[in-house]
Amino acid sequence: MKYVWKIAGIYLAFLLQSLIFENLRMFSCSPDLLAAVVIIAAVSENFVPASILGGFAGLLYDVMYGEVFGINLLLYTYLALLVSLATDRRSSNSPLIMSWVCFVSIASLEIVIALFKTAMGNTPAFGQLCANILVKGLFGALFALCFVLIVQYIKRKRVETSEIAQKKEAAE
Amino acid sequence: MKKFSKKHVIIYSAVTLIILILAAFSFKLGNNPVSNAIGTVISPVQSVCSSAFNGVKGFFGNIFNAGNMAEENEKLREEVYTLKDELRMLDGYKTENDRLQKLLDLKESRTDFNSIGANIIGKKIDDENSIITIDKGSKDGVEVNSVVFVPEGLVGVVFEVNTNYSKIKTIFDAESSVSAICLRSGDMGIAEPVENMTTGGKCALNYIDRSAKTVIGDVIETSGTGGIYPRGIVIGKITQIKEDSRNLTLSAVLETEVNINRLDRVLVTVK
């Protein structure tokens, strides 16, 4: 059931990315919500489910927008795999670590994409690469920060509610 | 926590190999059964969500699109002062009707090819790519190289067709080039995108002969040569003419009325 929610979350992120975030442009690039969601999911999962979730995100991208099938599928699968292998699952509780992981992962993803384009004879301008890292990375970091804070707040509220209920029961 | 073992190395290598084989097939055949099957399931959902998100999209677009914010704000302010709620609602219907009427007029005015209306269900725009997805596919008669256009001008060409959706590379994509002609003087050139304008608004007209009589304000259309784009679809208007770096040909800046961010319906040529 947990994975159904995560897959639904990734699909929602994909819809938001393609229908809203593609229109939000700063320095000629738009924030990458999908990558941020995949990274957050990958940190909180073991590497096999993380890769599957990443692969699902890449597959959606390839099916709807990819010029050649498989590029994003591989990129997102390995992004999720590496993030999951490189991080501790407990890191998902720390907003600062999550922001940092998100920024570094998105920056690495952008560099890999730039290298891939260079290999195809289509070198992107260095300034554009920096703008991509800045806009997408900072957005990802901010999103991760907000996401973890909101999740922690909801968890805290739940604990408080259950504690109040227990006290009431005890009093009765 | 599970460790990354030899078994995992084998599984990941096998999966990577399968994806690479599918990618190779996709490159050779234009699409592959896996993406077609998944796309067939996803595209109707995407279509419904696209309509639902239209309002939200416009709202966020106004907030974040700093370049157009002042203009949009001015427009909205004028609307608030000049129209009452009921009139505004009627105006909305009228605008929609005009837009559809324009599309219908355009469709009927072109008897040299058949076209159908399509809704845009997704966009992928970055510093180089300008790709849109529409809700019409092979079952509606769309083919690879079908041309996509709107009353304001040429939008692009279909590069991948699936059963019920198609992908379009717009004329603002880095790889796009369209043979174009000046309506008034008959001078020819190649319309190509300009850097950082993947959402539209501007493109370049390159390789114009030095003896050309094209002037600022001339309307540029598709020339019909090359076998993909039919003749006579407007691309844009010339706003600037300059010599190229080697002084061999002229190049011009074209202002296009097509803005990919604002498109939601297009016409696509069919069999």
GROMACS .gro file of C-alpha atoms in nm:
model
  443
    1MET     CA    1   0.000   0.000   0.000
    2LYS     CA    2   0.295   0.229   0.087
    3TYR     CA    3   0.430   0.188  -0.269
    4VAL     CA    4   0.091   0.261  -0.427
    5TRP     CA    5   0.096   0.597  -0.248
    6LYS     CA    6   0.453   0.664  -0.360
    7ILE     CA    7   0.376   0.572  -0.722
    8ALA     CA    8   0.066   0.794  -0.707
    9GLY     CA    9   0.286   1.072  -0.564
   10ILE     CA   10   0.534   1.037  -0.849
   11TYR     CA   11   0.255   1.039  -1.107
   12LEU     CA   12   0.109   1.351  -0.946
   13ALA     CA   13   0.455   1.513  -0.953
   14PHE     CA   14   0.484   1.420  -1.322
   15LEU     CA   15   0.145   1.578  -1.398
   16LEU     CA   16   0.233   1.894  -1.204
   17GLN     CA   17   0.572   1.907  -1.375
   18SER     CA   18   0.434   1.873  -1.727
   19LEU     CA   19   0.126   2.088  -1.681
   20ILE     CA   20   0.241   2.364  -1.445
   21PHE     CA   21   0.613   2.367  -1.371
   22GLU     CA   22   0.717   2.356  -1.739
   23ASN     CA   23   0.555   2.701  -1.767
   24LEU     CA   24   0.749   2.850  -1.475
   25ARG     CA   25   1.073   2.966  -1.629
   26MET     CA   26   1.365   3.143  -1.466
   27PHE     CA   27   1.691   3.192  -1.660
   28SER     CA   28   1.538   2.983  -1.944
   29CYS     CA   29   1.487   2.675  -1.730
   30SER     CA   30   1.204   2.539  -1.523
   31PRO     CA   31   1.217   2.373  -1.178
   32ASP     CA   32   1.236   1.992  -1.180
   33LEU     CA   33   0.971   1.875  -0.934
   34LEU     CA   34   0.982   1.516  -1.063
   35ALA     CA   35   1.355   1.477  -0.987
   36ALA     CA   36   1.304   1.627  -0.639
   37VAL     CA   37   1.021   1.382  -0.562
   38VAL     CA   38   1.223   1.086  -0.694
   39ILE     CA   39   1.521   1.185  -0.474
   40ILE     CA   40   1.303   1.223  -0.163
   41ALA     CA   41   1.144   0.883  -0.233
   42ALA     CA   42   1.488   0.729  -0.293
   43VAL     CA   43   1.633   0.853   0.038
   44SER     CA   44   1.350   0.696   0.234
   45GLU     CA   45   1.360   0.361   0.051
   46ASN     CA   46   1.590   0.064   0.008
   47PHE     CA   47   1.772   0.068  -0.326
   48VAL     CA   48   1.548  -0.182  -0.510
   49PRO     CA   49   1.213  -0.003  -0.452
   50ALA     CA   50   1.395   0.330  -0.496
   51SER     CA   51   1.518   0.223  -0.841
   52ILE     CA   52   1.169   0.102  -0.935
   53LEU     CA   53   1.016   0.436  -0.831
   54GLY     CA   54   1.290   0.626  -1.020
   55GLY     CA   55   1.241   0.403  -1.323
   56PHE     CA   56   0.866   0.468  -1.315
   57ALA     CA   57   0.927   0.846  -1.319
   58GLY     CA   58   1.175   0.816  -1.607
   59LEU     CA   59   0.938   0.588  -1.797
   60LEU     CA   60   0.655   0.843  -1.771
   61TYR     CA   61   0.887   1.113  -1.902
   62ASP     CA   62   1.011   0.898  -2.189
   63VAL     CA   63   0.664   0.783  -2.292
   64MET     CA   64   0.514   1.131  -2.300
   65TYR     CA   65   0.805   1.353  -2.406
   66GLY     CA   66   1.114   1.144  -2.483
   67GLU     CA   67   1.261   1.166  -2.830
   68VAL     CA   68   1.435   0.831  -2.784
   69PHE     CA   69   1.282   0.580  -2.544
   70GLY     CA   70   1.496   0.485  -2.244
   71ILE     CA   71   1.723   0.783  -2.176
   72ASN     CA   72   1.520   0.925  -1.887
   73LEU     CA   73   1.426   0.574  -1.772
   74LEU     CA   74   1.796   0.491  -1.723
   75LEU     CA   75   1.884   0.834  -1.581
   76TYR     CA   76   1.611   0.834  -1.316
   77THR     CA   77   1.659   0.464  -1.228
   78TYR     CA   78   2.029   0.515  -1.162
   79LEU     CA   79   1.971   0.851  -0.992
   80ALA     CA   80   1.735   0.681  -0.745
   81LEU     CA   81   1.970   0.382  -0.704
   82LEU     CA   82   2.274   0.599  -0.631
   83VAL     CA   83   2.086   0.833  -0.397
   84SER     CA   84   1.946   0.536  -0.208
   85LEU     CA   85   2.286   0.365  -0.181
   86ALA     CA   86   2.466   0.685  -0.080
   87THR     CA   87   2.227   0.797   0.192
   88ASP     CA   88   2.104   0.665   0.521
   89ARG     CA   89   1.728   0.614   0.546
   90ARG     CA   90   1.729   0.808   0.874
   91SER     CA   91   1.841   1.114   0.674
   92SER     CA   92   1.483   1.147   0.550
   93ASN     CA   93   1.395   1.294   0.893
   94SER     CA   94   1.645   1.578   0.868
   95PRO     CA   95   1.525   1.876   0.660
   96LEU     CA   96   1.875   2.016   0.612
   97ILE     CA   97   2.032   1.687   0.501
   98MET     CA   98   1.740   1.621   0.266
   99SER     CA   99   1.777   1.968   0.109
  100TRP     CA  100   2.148   1.916   0.064
  101VAL     CA  101   2.102   1.566  -0.085
  102CYS     CA  102   1.837   1.706  -0.320
  103PHE     CA  103   2.058   1.996  -0.435
  104VAL     CA  104   2.367   1.779  -0.490
  105SER     CA  105   2.170   1.503  -0.667
  106ILE     CA  106   1.993   1.745  -0.903
  107ALA     CA  107   2.322   1.926  -0.973
  108SER     CA  108   2.485   1.588  -1.052
  109LEU     CA  109   2.192   1.494  -1.275
  110GLU     CA  110   2.228   1.822  -1.467
  111ILE     CA  111   2.603   1.767  -1.508
  112VAL     CA  112   2.542   1.411  -1.638
  113ILE     CA  113   2.280   1.545  -1.884
  114ALA     CA  114   2.527   1.816  -1.998
  115LEU     CA  115   2.800   1.553  -2.046
  116PHE     CA  116   2.555   1.336  -2.240
  117LYS     CA  117   2.465   1.631  -2.465
  118THR     CA  118   2.835   1.709  -2.513
  119ALA     CA  119   2.895   1.347  -2.618
  120MET     CA  120   2.616   1.388  -2.874
  121GLY     CA  121   2.796   1.696  -3.014
  122ASN     CA  122   2.554   1.944  -2.859
  123THR     CA  123   2.753   2.111  -2.581
  124PRO     CA  124   2.533   2.335  -2.364
  125ALA     CA  125   2.663   2.681  -2.267
  126PHE     CA  126   2.840   2.681  -1.929
  127GLY     CA  127   2.620   2.969  -1.814
  128GLN     CA  128   2.307   2.771  -1.899
  129LEU     CA  129   2.438   2.469  -1.706
  130CYS     CA  130   2.501   2.691  -1.402
  131ALA     CA  131   2.150   2.840  -1.435
  132ASN     CA  132   2.000   2.489  -1.456
  133ILE     CA  133   2.190   2.378  -1.145
  134LEU     CA  134   2.094   2.694  -0.959
  135VAL     CA  135   1.722   2.700  -1.048
  136LYS     CA  136   1.654   2.326  -1.041
  137GLY     CA  137   1.888   2.253  -0.750
  138LEU     CA  138   1.761   2.534  -0.528
  139PHE     CA  139   1.400   2.452  -0.609
  140GLY     CA  140   1.465   2.085  -0.525
  141ALA     CA  141   1.637   2.181  -0.198
  142LEU     CA  142   1.353   2.414  -0.101
  143PHE     CA  143   1.091   2.153  -0.192
  144ALA     CA  144   1.272   1.885   0.014
  145LEU     CA  145   1.301   2.123   0.310
  146CYS     CA  146   0.928   2.208   0.300
  147PHE     CA  147   0.830   1.845   0.241
  148VAL     CA  148   1.023   1.712   0.543
  149LEU     CA  149   0.901   1.995   0.767
  150ILE     CA  150   0.539   1.931   0.666
  151VAL     CA  151   0.574   1.554   0.717
  152GLN     CA  152   0.733   1.612   1.061
  153TYR     CA  153   0.453   1.853   1.155
  154ILE     CA  154   0.185   1.599   1.054
  155LYS     CA  155   0.363   1.324   1.251
  156ARG     CA  156   0.394   1.547   1.557
  157LYS     CA  157   0.024   1.638   1.538
  158ARG     CA  158  -0.069   1.269   1.512
  159VAL     CA  159   0.140   1.182   1.818
  160GLU     CA  160  -0.014   1.470   2.013
  161THR     CA  161  -0.366   1.364   1.914
  162SER     CA  162  -0.303   1.003   2.015
  163GLU     CA  163  -0.147   1.116   2.346
  164ILE     CA  164  -0.451   1.330   2.423
  165ALA     CA  165  -0.680   1.038   2.338
  166GLN     CA  166  -0.478   0.807   2.566
  167LYS     CA  167  -0.492   1.059   2.852
  168LYS     CA  168  -0.867   1.092   2.809
  169GLU     CA  169  -0.906   0.715   2.817
  170ALA     CA  170  -0.690   0.695   3.129
  171ALA     CA  171  -0.892   0.969   3.298
  172GLU     CA  172  -1.218   0.793   3.219
  173MET     CA  173   1.932  -0.308   0.513
  174LYS     CA  174   2.002  -0.513   0.202
  175LYS     CA  175   2.351  -0.489   0.052
  176PHE     CA  176   2.427  -0.442  -0.312
  177SER     CA  177   2.535  -0.795  -0.406
  178LYS     CA  178   2.652  -0.972  -0.722
  179LYS     CA  179   2.291  -1.078  -0.782
  180HIS     CA  180   2.188  -0.712  -0.793
  181VAL     CA  181   2.472  -0.628  -1.033
  182ILE     CA  182   2.342  -0.898  -1.270
  183ILE     CA  183   1.978  -0.785  -1.238
  184TYR     CA  184   2.061  -0.414  -1.291
  185SER     CA  185   2.285  -0.497  -1.589
  186ALA     CA  186   2.011  -0.710  -1.744
  187VAL     CA  187   1.750  -0.436  -1.696
  188THR     CA  188   1.988  -0.176  -1.842
  189LEU     CA  189   2.053  -0.402  -2.140
  190ILE     CA  190   1.679  -0.450  -2.201
  191ILE     CA  191   1.622  -0.072  -2.186
  192LEU     CA  192   1.910  -0.014  -2.429
  193ILE     CA  193   1.765  -0.274  -2.670
  194LEU     CA  194   1.424  -0.104  -2.647
  195ALA     CA  195   1.593   0.234  -2.703
  196ALA     CA  196   1.766   0.098  -3.013
  197PHE     CA  197   1.435  -0.041  -3.145
  198SER     CA  198   1.260   0.286  -3.063
  199PHE     CA  199   1.529   0.479  -3.254
  200LYS     CA  200   1.492   0.244  -3.554
  201LEU     CA  201   1.112   0.214  -3.563
  202GLY     CA  202   1.006   0.559  -3.438
  203ASN     CA  203   0.828   0.417  -3.133
  204ASN     CA  204   0.808   0.089  -2.946
  205PRO     CA  205   0.521  -0.128  -2.821
  206VAL     CA  206   0.605  -0.069  -2.453
  207SER     CA  207   0.587   0.310  -2.472
  208ASN     CA  208   0.284   0.289  -2.701
  209ALA     CA  209   0.097   0.064  -2.454
  210ILE     CA  210   0.183   0.280  -2.152
  211GLY     CA  211   0.112   0.600  -2.344
  212THR     CA  212  -0.228   0.468  -2.453
  213VAL     CA  213  -0.321   0.422  -2.087
  214ILE     CA  214  -0.167   0.749  -1.964
  215SER     CA  215  -0.270   0.993  -2.235
  216PRO     CA  216  -0.648   0.997  -2.154
  217VAL     CA  217  -0.564   1.067  -1.786
  218GLN     CA  218  -0.319   1.334  -1.900
  219SER     CA  219  -0.591   1.480  -2.122
  220VAL     CA  220  -0.842   1.505  -1.835
  221CYS     CA  221  -0.582   1.645  -1.595
  222SER     CA  222  -0.467   1.892  -1.858
  223SER     CA  223  -0.816   2.044  -1.871
  224ALA     CA  224  -0.844   2.046  -1.493
  225PHE     CA  225  -0.503   2.207  -1.447
  226ASN     CA  226  -0.561   2.476  -1.710
  227GLY     CA  227  -0.692   2.725  -1.455
  228VAL     CA  228  -0.418   2.648  -1.202
  229LYS     CA  229  -0.156   2.666  -1.478
  230GLY     CA  230  -0.268   3.014  -1.581
  231PHE     CA  231  -0.264   3.131  -1.220
  232PHE     CA  232   0.090   3.007  -1.152
  233GLY     CA  233   0.209   3.120  -1.494
  234ASN     CA  234   0.106   3.476  -1.410
  235ILE     CA  235   0.283   3.470  -1.076
  236PHE     CA  236   0.611   3.327  -1.194
  237ASN     CA  237   0.632   3.456  -1.548
  238ALA     CA  238   0.799   3.780  -1.446
  239GLY     CA  239   0.845   3.897  -1.806
  240ASN     CA  240   0.473   3.900  -1.879
  241MET     CA  241   0.355   3.986  -1.530
  242ALA     CA  242   0.332   4.362  -1.578
  243GLU     CA  243   0.147   4.321  -1.907
  244GLU     CA  244  -0.089   4.060  -1.764
  245ASN     CA  245  -0.144   4.269  -1.454
  246GLU     CA  246  -0.232   4.570  -1.668
  247LYS     CA  247  -0.474   4.361  -1.869
  248LEU     CA  248  -0.640   4.224  -1.556
  249ARG     CA  249  -0.667   4.570  -1.402
  250GLU     CA  250  -0.838   4.700  -1.716
  251GLU     CA  251  -1.077   4.406  -1.702
  252VAL     CA  252  -1.164   4.470  -1.338
  253TYR     CA  253  -1.243   4.835  -1.407
  254THR     CA  254  -1.426   4.795  -1.735
  255LEU     CA  255  -1.627   4.476  -1.708
  256LYS     CA  256  -1.882   4.347  -1.465
  257ASP     CA  257  -1.891   3.983  -1.365
  258GLU     CA  258  -2.167   3.882  -1.602
  259LEU     CA  259  -2.012   4.060  -1.896
  260ARG     CA  260  -1.676   3.905  -1.823
  261MET     CA  261  -1.830   3.561  -1.828
  262LEU     CA  262  -1.997   3.633  -2.161
  263ASP     CA  263  -1.671   3.774  -2.290
  264GLY     CA  264  -1.502   3.449  -2.198
  265TYR     CA  265  -1.751   3.253  -2.405
  266LYS     CA  266  -1.709   3.495  -2.693
  267THR     CA  267  -1.330   3.468  -2.688
  268GLU     CA  268  -1.349   3.091  -2.685
  269ASN     CA  269  -1.599   3.101  -2.971
  270ASP     CA  270  -1.378   3.337  -3.174
  271ARG     CA  271  -1.076   3.120  -3.121
  272LEU     CA  272  -1.260   2.806  -3.230
  273GLN     CA  273  -1.414   2.998  -3.521
  274LYS     CA  274  -1.065   3.109  -3.629
  275LEU     CA  275  -0.947   2.748  -3.616
  276LEU     CA  276  -1.253   2.637  -3.814
  277ASP     CA  277  -1.205   2.913  -4.073
  278LEU     CA  278  -0.841   2.819  -4.110
  279LYS     CA  279  -0.932   2.450  -4.145
  280GLU     CA  280  -1.191   2.526  -4.412
  281SER     CA  281  -0.969   2.775  -4.596
  282ARG     CA  282  -0.703   2.509  -4.659
  283THR     CA  283  -0.844   2.270  -4.916
  284ASP     CA  284  -0.504   2.132  -5.015
  285PHE     CA  285  -0.489   1.910  -4.704
  286ASN     CA  286  -0.720   1.771  -4.435
  287SER     CA  287  -0.677   1.877  -4.077
  288ILE     CA  288  -0.835   1.805  -3.739
  289GLY     CA  289  -0.840   1.997  -3.411
  290ALA     CA  290  -0.635   1.862  -3.120
  291ASN     CA  291  -0.587   1.954  -2.754
  292ILE     CA  292  -0.240   1.996  -2.608
  293ILE     CA  293  -0.203   1.757  -2.315
  294GLY     CA  294   0.158   1.824  -2.219
  295LYS     CA  295   0.467   2.034  -2.287
  296LYS     CA  296   0.838   1.978  -2.243
  297ILE     CA  297   1.028   2.301  -2.285
  298ASP     CA  298   1.386   2.360  -2.174
  299ASP     CA  299   1.685   2.552  -2.310
  300GLU     CA  300   1.697   2.335  -2.626
  301ASN     CA  301   1.387   2.117  -2.649
  302SER     CA  302   1.043   2.244  -2.734
  303ILE     CA  303   0.814   1.942  -2.750
  304ILE     CA  304   0.437   1.926  -2.706
  305THR     CA  305   0.204   1.629  -2.681
  306ILE     CA  306  -0.146   1.631  -2.834
  307ASP     CA  307  -0.445   1.404  -2.774
  308LYS     CA  308  -0.472   1.280  -3.133
  309GLY     CA  309  -0.284   0.980  -3.265
  310SER     CA  310  -0.274   0.722  -3.542
  311LYS     CA  311  -0.640   0.625  -3.484
  312ASP     CA  312  -0.736   0.982  -3.583
  313GLY     CA  313  -0.521   0.977  -3.897
  314VAL     CA  314  -0.215   1.162  -3.759
  315GLU     CA  315   0.113   1.051  -3.914
  316VAL     CA  316   0.483   1.119  -3.860
  317ASN     CA  317   0.557   1.454  -4.035
  318SER     CA  318   0.195   1.574  -3.999
  319VAL     CA  319   0.212   1.951  -3.969
  320VAL     CA  320   0.073   2.134  -3.665
  321PHE     CA  321  -0.047   2.493  -3.689
  322VAL     CA  322  -0.282   2.755  -3.544
  323PRO     CA  323  -0.437   3.071  -3.694
  324GLU     CA  324  -0.137   3.271  -3.562
  325GLY     CA  325   0.106   3.054  -3.757
  326LEU     CA  326   0.310   2.736  -3.782
  327VAL     CA  327   0.366   2.538  -3.460
  328GLY     CA  328   0.572   2.236  -3.564
  329VAL     CA  329   0.575   1.884  -3.698
  330VAL     CA  330   0.478   1.544  -3.555
  331PHE     CA  331   0.785   1.327  -3.489
  332GLU     CA  332   0.624   1.035  -3.307
  333VAL     CA  333   0.273   0.893  -3.339
  334ASN     CA  334   0.110   0.655  -3.095
  335THR     CA  335  -0.243   0.515  -3.096
  336ASN     CA  336  -0.416   0.806  -2.922
  337TYR     CA  337  -0.148   1.069  -2.874
  338SER     CA  338   0.138   1.223  -3.073
  339LYS     CA  339   0.457   1.415  -2.997
  340ILE     CA  340   0.539   1.735  -3.182
  341LYS     CA  341   0.871   1.908  -3.224
  342THR     CA  342   0.789   2.278  -3.248
  343ILE     CA  343   0.968   2.518  -3.483
  344PHE     CA  344   1.136   2.664  -3.172
  345ASP     CA  345   1.313   2.335  -3.091
  346ALA     CA  346   1.692   2.355  -3.136
  347GLU     CA  347   1.685   2.089  -3.411
  348SER     CA  348   1.407   2.247  -3.616
  349SER     CA  349   1.452   2.405  -3.959
  350VAL     CA  350   1.178   2.508  -4.201
  351SER     CA  351   1.213   2.618  -4.562
  352ALA     CA  352   1.049   2.961  -4.579
  353ILE     CA  353   0.958   3.222  -4.838
  354CYS     CA  354   0.884   3.593  -4.821
  355LEU     CA  355   0.523   3.642  -4.935
  356ARG     CA  356   0.592   3.983  -5.100
  357SER     CA  357   0.936   3.946  -5.263
  358GLY     CA  358   0.955   3.569  -5.312
  359ASP     CA  359   1.297   3.548  -5.142
  360MET     CA  360   1.369   3.215  -4.978
  361GLY     CA  361   1.543   3.129  -4.651
  362ILE     CA  362   1.553   2.875  -4.371
  363ALA     CA  363   1.357   2.951  -4.054
  364GLU     CA  364   1.552   2.830  -3.753
  365PRO     CA  365   1.510   2.876  -3.377
  366VAL     CA  366   1.707   3.133  -3.180
  367GLU     CA  367   1.883   3.060  -2.854
  368ASN     CA  368   1.670   3.068  -2.537
  369MET     CA  369   1.344   3.121  -2.728
  370THR     CA  370   1.209   2.765  -2.705
  371THR     CA  371   0.869   2.893  -2.592
  372GLY     CA  372   0.827   3.096  -2.910
  373GLY     CA  373   0.794   3.463  -2.989
  374LYS     CA  374   1.105   3.484  -3.204
  375CYS     CA  375   1.297   3.279  -3.458
  376ALA     CA  376   1.562   3.345  -3.722
  377LEU     CA  377   1.540   3.343  -4.100
  378ASN     CA  378   1.885   3.242  -4.223
  379TYR     CA  379   2.056   3.193  -4.562
  380ILE     CA  380   1.867   3.469  -4.744
  381ASP     CA  381   2.036   3.567  -5.069
  382ARG     CA  382   2.235   3.893  -5.045
  383SER     CA  383   2.042   4.035  -5.339
  384ALA     CA  384   1.706   3.970  -5.166
  385LYS     CA  385   1.448   4.248  -5.160
  386THR     CA  386   1.302   4.148  -4.827
  387VAL     CA  387   1.236   4.439  -4.593
  388ILE     CA  388   1.132   4.479  -4.230
  389GLY     CA  389   0.763   4.404  -4.188
  390ASP     CA  390   0.748   4.136  -4.460
  391VAL     CA  391   0.543   3.827  -4.377
  392ILE     CA  392   0.729   3.496  -4.400
  393GLU     CA  393   0.546   3.172  -4.486
  394THR     CA  394   0.640   2.810  -4.539
  395SER     CA  395   0.769   2.761  -4.893
  396GLY     CA  396   0.633   2.411  -4.949
  397THR     CA  397   0.972   2.274  -5.056
  398GLY     CA  398   1.115   1.980  -4.865
  399GLY     CA  399   0.795   1.777  -4.873
  400ILE     CA  400   0.694   1.817  -4.507
  401TYR     CA  401   0.539   2.161  -4.462
  402PRO     CA  402   0.268   2.265  -4.712
  403ARG     CA  403   0.310   2.606  -4.872
  404GLY     CA  404   0.149   2.915  -4.725
  405ILE     CA  405   0.146   2.864  -4.347
  406VAL     CA  406   0.254   3.186  -4.176
  407ILE     CA  407   0.574   3.166  -3.970
  408GLY     CA  408   0.621   3.529  -3.867
  409LYS     CA  409   0.703   3.886  -3.954
  410ILE     CA  410   1.053   4.026  -4.017
  411THR     CA  411   1.166   4.272  -3.749
  412GLN     CA  412   1.539   4.295  -3.821
  413ILE     CA  413   1.772   4.215  -4.112
  414LYS     CA  414   2.149   4.177  -4.085
  415GLU     CA  415   2.443   4.028  -4.274
  416ASP     CA  416   2.578   3.698  -4.148
  417SER     CA  417   2.927   3.682  -3.993
  418ARG     CA  418   3.094   3.590  -4.326
  419ASN     CA  419   2.899   3.844  -4.530
  420LEU     CA  420   2.781   3.568  -4.765
  421THR     CA  421   2.410   3.575  -4.693
  422LEU     CA  422   2.157   3.780  -4.499
  423SER     CA  423   1.975   3.667  -4.191
  424ALA     CA  424   1.665   3.814  -4.035
  425VAL     CA  425   1.488   3.804  -3.701
  426LEU     CA  426   1.126   3.688  -3.724
  427GLU     CA  427   0.865   3.782  -3.471
  428THR     CA  428   0.612   3.500  -3.436
  429GLU     CA  429   0.269   3.528  -3.284
  430VAL     CA  430   0.281   3.168  -3.170
  431ASN     CA  431   0.365   3.131  -2.801
  432ILE     CA  432   0.391   2.768  -2.691
  433ASN     CA  433   0.313   2.856  -2.327
  434ARG     CA  434  -0.026   2.997  -2.427
  435LEU     CA  435  -0.131   2.728  -2.674
  436ASP     CA  436  -0.401   2.484  -2.575
  437ARG     CA  437  -0.559   2.385  -2.908
  438VAL     CA  438  -0.398   2.327  -3.247
  439LEU     CA  439  -0.481   2.197  -3.593
  440VAL     CA  440  -0.294   1.895  -3.722
  441THR     CA  441  -0.288   1.770  -4.081
  442VAL     CA  442  -0.417   1.416  -4.132
  443LYS     CA  443  -0.426   1.152  -4.405
   0.00000   0.00000   0.00000
